Amino acid sequence: MRVLIRADASIAIGSGHIARCLTLANVLRNGGAEVVFACRALPGHLLQRLRDQGYVAHGLPERYPHEQSGAGIEARLPWQADVNALADAVAQAPRFDWLIVDHYGLDAQWERAARRFARRLMAIDDLANRPHAVDLLLDQNFSAHAVPGAYAQWVDRDCQTFLGPRFALLRDEFQCQPIVIKPKVKRVLVNFGGFDAARQVYATLVALQGFDDLHVDVVAGLHNPEWAAMSALAEAHPNWHVQTLVDDFFARMQQADLFIGAGGGTTWERAALGLPTICISVANNQQLNAQLLAEAGIHLYLGPHEQLEPQRLVEAIARLIDDAPQRRAFAERSRALVDGCGAQRLADALIGAVGP
């Protein structure tokens, strides 16, 4: 089976789309599939990371003619220009069995035109806000599962949908035992995605300054805009460690008693581990999911970062440090959502559709 994945990463977009596609790609490759990526060479792209892991990764143009400058992550791409660029990139390749698209800026127009590249199409979405013309759609968010008919108006009746955290694209290591909930929090892990354009890591470290007994692990993005300020804070706290590009993030999560982070892809990693979380959304597309999870008792949600008063974060940390029953309740409810097998479920569906 041959699979083409169209997804982007950048300082503005973040790294989550590539991260979850890479997880699915690894499962497909382990099953014998050939997987190829096509990504725009935007500032902060991850093309080399994909190549370092043994994938062919085609670089598409950083800009297209008439493209809006400085557009947000949900802005529509010039779909015809993107299809043309993809055609140039894979011109020498035979037709693929599957084309997987994970991009907020592409919709049914692009998907119909992209049929030339593959026998079947799959879309990965989080927003349920635009039409799709695909054979299979994945939305791993709790909101897709909790809101009845979230995609009824956006996909054809014959489109197969995989909705909810049961299908979350997690690495195999997250098929694991839960962490132990201790009487008191001793280790805190802070991470707000691959780039943290919202500068929320630094704001969280400022809030943690008064908790001298805590061991704080910080995993910050390579292009974090507050790197110097965070490093200065860490130097004043011997039990703080600020790092980037770590290879042992899973192990750090296992060692943590409390996670402070965003409402993106790590939501499901935390759930699989039963890791109690204070969540702060750093993008509009995270807000509904984070709010619904909070209402279901999965985590403590403090709202969008731009509306968060610093003292609220301080108070939330202080409250959860000694509240083992609350942290245990978060852990048990989150573990019930995610078993870590979502990527294999999707891979089985893709392989099964192609047949022997």
Coordinates of C-alpha atoms in Angstrom, one line a residue:
M1 CA 0.0 0.0 0.0
R2 CA 1.2 3.5 -0.9
V3 CA 0.1 6.5 1.2
L4 CA 0.7 10.3 0.6
I5 CA 0.2 12.6 3.5
R6 CA -0.4 16.3 3.0
A7 CA 0.2 18.3 6.3
D8 CA 2.1 21.4 7.4
A9 CA 4.0 22.6 10.4
S10 CA 5.2 26.1 11.2
I11 CA 5.7 28.6 14.0
A12 CA 2.2 29.8 13.4
I13 CA 0.5 26.4 12.7
G14 CA 2.4 24.5 15.4
S15 CA 3.7 20.9 15.1
G16 CA 0.6 19.0 16.1
H17 CA -0.6 18.1 12.6
I18 CA 2.8 16.6 11.6
A19 CA 3.1 14.9 15.0
R20 CA -0.2 13.0 14.7
C21 CA 0.3 12.2 11.0
L22 CA 3.8 10.8 11.8
T23 CA 2.3 8.6 14.4
L24 CA -0.2 7.1 11.9
A25 CA 2.6 6.9 9.3
N26 CA 4.8 4.9 11.6
V27 CA 2.0 2.4 12.2
L28 CA 1.3 2.1 8.5
R29 CA 5.0 1.7 7.7
N30 CA 5.3 -1.1 10.3
G31 CA 2.5 -2.8 8.5
G32 CA 4.4 -2.7 5.2
A33 CA 3.0 0.5 3.7
E34 CA 5.1 3.1 1.8
V35 CA 4.4 6.5 3.2
V36 CA 5.4 9.8 1.6
F37 CA 4.9 13.4 3.0
A38 CA 4.3 16.7 1.2
C39 CA 4.7 19.8 3.4
R40 CA 5.2 23.5 2.7
A41 CA 8.6 24.9 3.6
L42 CA 7.2 27.4 6.0
P43 CA 9.2 29.0 8.8
G44 CA 9.5 26.2 11.4
H45 CA 8.7 23.4 9.0
L46 CA 9.6 19.8 10.1
L47 CA 10.7 18.4 6.7
Q48 CA 14.1 17.4 8.0
R49 CA 12.6 15.7 11.0
L50 CA 10.5 13.5 8.7
R51 CA 13.5 12.8 6.5
D52 CA 15.6 11.9 9.5
Q53 CA 13.0 9.2 10.3
G54 CA 13.3 7.7 6.9
Y55 CA 10.4 9.3 5.0
V56 CA 10.4 10.9 1.6
A57 CA 9.2 14.4 2.4
H58 CA 8.5 16.7 -0.5
G59 CA 8.9 20.5 0.2
L60 CA 6.1 22.6 -1.3
P61 CA 6.4 26.4 -1.8
E62 CA 6.4 28.6 1.3
R63 CA 4.1 31.1 -0.5
Y64 CA 1.6 30.9 -3.2
P65 CA 0.6 33.7 -5.6
H66 CA -2.2 35.9 -4.1
E67 CA -2.0 34.2 -0.8
Q68 CA -3.0 36.4 2.2
S69 CA 0.1 37.4 4.2
G70 CA 0.1 36.7 7.9
A71 CA -3.1 34.6 7.8
G72 CA -4.1 32.5 10.8
I73 CA -3.9 28.7 10.9
E74 CA -7.6 28.3 9.8
A75 CA -7.2 30.6 6.8
R76 CA -8.0 28.9 3.5
L77 CA -5.1 28.1 1.2
P78 CA -5.3 28.9 -2.6
W79 CA -6.4 25.3 -3.2
Q80 CA -5.6 25.2 -6.9
A81 CA -2.1 26.5 -6.4
D82 CA -1.6 23.8 -3.7
V83 CA -2.9 21.1 -5.9
N84 CA -0.6 22.2 -8.7
A85 CA 2.4 22.3 -6.3
L86 CA 1.6 18.8 -5.1
A87 CA 1.3 17.6 -8.7
D88 CA 4.8 18.9 -9.4
A89 CA 6.2 17.2 -6.3
V90 CA 4.8 13.7 -7.0
A91 CA 4.9 13.9 -10.8
Q92 CA 7.1 10.8 -11.1
A93 CA 5.2 8.7 -8.6
P94 CA 2.5 6.2 -9.4
R95 CA -1.0 6.8 -8.1
F96 CA -1.3 6.3 -4.3
D97 CA -3.8 4.1 -2.6
W98 CA -4.5 6.7 0.0
L99 CA -4.1 10.5 0.3
I100 CA -4.4 11.7 3.9
V101 CA -4.9 15.5 4.3
D102 CA -4.6 17.2 7.7
H103 CA -4.9 20.9 7.1
Y104 CA -7.5 23.5 8.3
G105 CA -6.9 25.5 5.1
L106 CA -8.1 22.8 2.7
D107 CA -11.6 21.6 2.1
A108 CA -13.7 19.7 -0.4
Q109 CA -12.6 21.8 -3.4
W110 CA -9.0 20.7 -2.8
E111 CA -10.0 17.1 -2.0
R112 CA -12.0 16.7 -5.3
A113 CA -9.1 18.1 -7.3
A114 CA -6.6 15.9 -5.4
R115 CA -8.5 12.7 -6.4
R116 CA -6.0 12.5 -9.3
F117 CA -3.3 11.5 -6.8
A118 CA -4.9 8.6 -5.0
R119 CA -7.7 6.0 -5.2
R120 CA -9.1 7.1 -1.8
L121 CA -8.9 10.1 0.4
M122 CA -8.9 10.6 4.2
A123 CA -9.2 13.9 6.1
I124 CA -8.1 14.6 9.7
D125 CA -10.0 17.5 11.1
D126 CA -10.8 19.1 14.5
L127 CA -13.1 21.9 13.5
A128 CA -16.3 20.6 11.8
N129 CA -16.6 23.9 10.0
R130 CA -16.2 23.1 6.3
P131 CA -17.2 20.6 3.6
H132 CA -15.1 17.5 2.9
A133 CA -15.2 15.2 -0.1
V134 CA -13.4 12.2 1.3
D135 CA -13.9 8.4 1.9
L136 CA -12.9 8.5 5.5
L137 CA -12.7 11.3 8.1
L138 CA -11.1 11.3 11.6
D139 CA -11.8 13.8 14.3
Q140 CA -10.2 12.5 17.5
N141 CA -11.6 15.2 19.7
F142 CA -14.1 14.7 22.5
S143 CA -16.2 17.5 21.0
A144 CA -16.7 15.4 17.8
H145 CA -18.0 12.6 19.9
A146 CA -20.0 14.7 22.4
V147 CA -21.8 16.9 19.8
P148 CA -24.4 14.8 17.9
G149 CA -24.1 15.1 14.1
A150 CA -21.0 17.3 14.2
Y151 CA -20.1 16.3 10.7
A152 CA -23.6 15.5 9.3
Q153 CA -23.6 18.6 7.0
W154 CA -19.9 18.4 6.1
V155 CA -19.5 14.9 4.7
D156 CA -21.3 12.6 2.3
R157 CA -23.4 9.8 3.7
D158 CA -21.0 7.2 2.4
C159 CA -18.0 8.7 4.2
Q160 CA -16.8 6.6 7.0
T161 CA -16.3 8.7 10.2
F162 CA -14.0 7.9 13.1
L163 CA -15.0 10.3 15.9
G164 CA -13.7 10.7 19.4
P165 CA -10.7 10.0 21.6
R166 CA -11.0 6.2 21.0
F167 CA -9.3 6.9 17.7
A168 CA -6.7 9.3 19.0
L169 CA -3.4 9.0 17.1
L170 CA -1.0 8.0 19.9
R171 CA 2.3 6.2 19.8
D172 CA 2.4 2.6 20.9
E173 CA 4.1 3.5 24.2
F174 CA 0.8 5.1 25.4
Q175 CA -0.7 1.6 25.6
C176 CA 0.5 1.7 29.2
Q177 CA -0.2 1.6 32.9
P178 CA -1.5 4.8 34.5
I179 CA 0.8 6.9 36.7
V180 CA 0.5 6.6 40.4
I181 CA -1.5 9.5 42.0
K182 CA 0.4 10.6 45.0
P183 CA -0.9 12.4 48.1
K184 CA 1.0 15.5 47.2
V185 CA 2.3 16.9 43.9
K186 CA 6.1 16.8 43.7
R187 CA 6.8 17.1 40.0
V188 CA 5.2 19.3 37.5
L189 CA 5.6 19.1 33.7
V190 CA 5.0 22.2 31.6
N191 CA 4.6 22.1 27.8
F192 CA 2.6 24.2 25.4
G193 CA 3.3 22.5 22.1
G194 CA 6.2 22.6 19.6
F195 CA 6.5 26.3 19.3
D196 CA 4.4 28.2 22.0
A197 CA 3.8 31.3 20.0
A198 CA 1.4 32.3 22.8
R199 CA 4.3 32.6 25.3
Q200 CA 2.3 30.6 27.8
V201 CA 5.3 28.5 29.0
Y202 CA 6.9 31.7 30.4
A203 CA 3.7 32.8 32.0
T204 CA 3.4 29.5 33.7
L205 CA 6.9 29.6 35.1
V206 CA 6.1 33.0 36.5
A207 CA 3.1 31.5 38.3
L208 CA 5.2 28.6 39.6
Q209 CA 7.9 30.9 41.2
G210 CA 6.3 30.7 44.7
F211 CA 6.2 26.9 44.8
D212 CA 9.8 26.3 45.9
D213 CA 9.3 22.6 46.8
L214 CA 8.2 21.6 43.4
H215 CA 10.4 20.0 40.8
V216 CA 9.5 21.6 37.5
D217 CA 10.3 20.1 34.1
V218 CA 9.8 22.4 31.1
V219 CA 9.8 21.2 27.5
A220 CA 9.7 24.3 25.4
G221 CA 9.6 24.6 21.6
L222 CA 12.7 25.2 19.6
H223 CA 11.6 28.7 18.5
N224 CA 10.1 29.7 21.9
P225 CA 10.1 33.6 21.9
E226 CA 10.8 33.7 25.7
W227 CA 13.7 31.4 25.8
A228 CA 16.2 33.8 27.4
A229 CA 13.7 34.9 30.1
M230 CA 12.8 31.3 30.8
S231 CA 16.4 30.3 31.1
A232 CA 17.0 33.2 33.6
L233 CA 14.1 32.0 35.7
A234 CA 15.4 28.4 35.7
E235 CA 18.9 29.5 36.8
A236 CA 17.3 30.9 40.0
H237 CA 15.6 27.6 40.7
P238 CA 17.9 24.6 41.1
N239 CA 15.0 22.1 40.8
W240 CA 13.8 23.5 37.5
H241 CA 14.9 22.1 34.2
V242 CA 14.1 23.9 30.9
Q243 CA 14.8 21.9 27.7
T244 CA 13.8 21.6 24.1
L245 CA 13.8 18.8 21.6
V246 CA 13.8 16.0 24.2
D247 CA 13.7 12.4 23.3
D248 CA 12.2 11.2 26.5
F249 CA 8.9 13.2 26.7
F250 CA 7.0 10.0 27.5
A251 CA 9.2 9.2 30.4
R252 CA 8.9 12.8 31.7
M253 CA 5.1 12.4 31.6
Q254 CA 5.3 9.2 33.5
Q255 CA 7.4 10.9 36.2
A256 CA 5.1 13.9 36.6
D257 CA 2.3 14.3 39.1
L258 CA 0.7 17.3 37.4
F259 CA 0.8 18.6 33.8
I260 CA 0.2 22.3 32.8
G261 CA -0.3 22.6 29.1
A262 CA -2.5 23.4 26.1
G263 CA -5.5 21.7 24.6
G264 CA -3.8 20.2 21.6
G265 CA -2.5 16.7 20.8
T266 CA -0.9 16.1 24.2
T267 CA -4.5 16.0 25.6
W268 CA -4.8 12.4 24.6
E269 CA -1.3 11.4 25.7
R270 CA -2.1 12.8 29.2
A271 CA -5.4 11.0 29.2
A272 CA -3.8 7.7 28.3
L273 CA -1.4 8.1 31.3
G274 CA -4.1 9.4 33.6
L275 CA -1.9 12.5 34.2
P276 CA -3.9 15.2 36.0
T277 CA -3.8 18.4 34.0
I278 CA -4.4 22.1 34.2
C279 CA -5.3 23.1 30.7
I280 CA -5.0 26.5 29.1
S281 CA -6.1 26.8 25.4
V282 CA -3.6 28.6 23.2
A283 CA -5.6 28.5 19.9
N284 CA -9.3 29.0 19.1
N285 CA -9.7 25.4 17.8
Q286 CA -8.8 24.1 21.3
Q287 CA -11.4 25.9 23.3
L288 CA -14.6 23.8 22.7
N289 CA -12.8 20.5 23.2
A290 CA -11.1 21.8 26.4
Q291 CA -14.3 23.1 27.8
L292 CA -16.3 19.9 27.1
L293 CA -13.5 17.8 28.7
A294 CA -13.6 20.1 31.8
E295 CA -17.4 19.7 32.0
A296 CA -16.9 15.9 31.9
G297 CA -14.4 16.1 34.8
I298 CA -11.4 15.2 32.7
H299 CA -9.1 18.1 33.6
L300 CA -9.2 21.6 35.1
Y301 CA -9.6 24.2 32.3
L302 CA -8.7 27.8 32.9
G303 CA -9.9 29.1 29.6
P304 CA -8.0 30.9 26.7
H305 CA -4.6 32.1 27.5
E306 CA -5.3 35.7 26.5
Q307 CA -8.1 36.0 29.0
L308 CA -6.3 34.2 31.9
E309 CA -5.4 36.3 34.9
P310 CA -2.1 35.2 36.4
Q311 CA -3.4 34.8 39.9
R312 CA -6.0 32.2 38.7
L313 CA -3.2 29.9 37.6
V314 CA -1.4 30.3 40.9
E315 CA -4.6 29.4 42.8
A316 CA -5.2 26.4 40.6
I317 CA -1.8 25.0 41.2
A318 CA -2.1 25.6 44.9
R319 CA -5.5 23.9 45.0
L320 CA -4.4 20.7 43.1
I321 CA -1.1 20.2 44.9
D322 CA -2.8 18.7 48.0
D323 CA -6.1 17.5 46.4
A324 CA -5.3 13.9 45.7
P325 CA -9.0 12.9 45.4
Q326 CA -9.6 15.5 42.7
R327 CA -6.4 14.5 40.8
R328 CA -7.4 10.8 41.1
A329 CA -10.9 11.6 39.7
F330 CA -9.3 13.4 36.7
A331 CA -7.0 10.4 36.1
E332 CA -9.8 7.8 36.2
R333 CA -12.2 9.7 33.9
S334 CA -9.5 10.5 31.4
R335 CA -8.2 6.9 31.3
A336 CA -11.7 5.8 30.4
L337 CA -11.5 7.8 27.2
V338 CA -8.3 6.7 25.7
D339 CA -6.6 3.3 25.4
G340 CA -3.7 4.2 23.1
C341 CA -4.9 1.9 20.2
G342 CA -6.4 4.6 18.0
A343 CA -3.6 4.7 15.4
Q344 CA -3.8 1.0 14.9
R345 CA -7.6 1.2 14.5
L346 CA -7.2 3.8 11.7
A347 CA -4.3 1.9 10.1
D348 CA -6.5 -1.3 10.0
A349 CA -9.3 0.7 8.4
L350 CA -7.0 2.1 5.7
I351 CA -5.4 -1.2 4.9
G352 CA -8.8 -3.0 5.0
A353 CA -10.2 -0.6 2.4
V354 CA -7.4 -1.3 0.0
G355 CA -7.6 -5.1 0.4
P356 CA -5.0 -7.7 -0.2

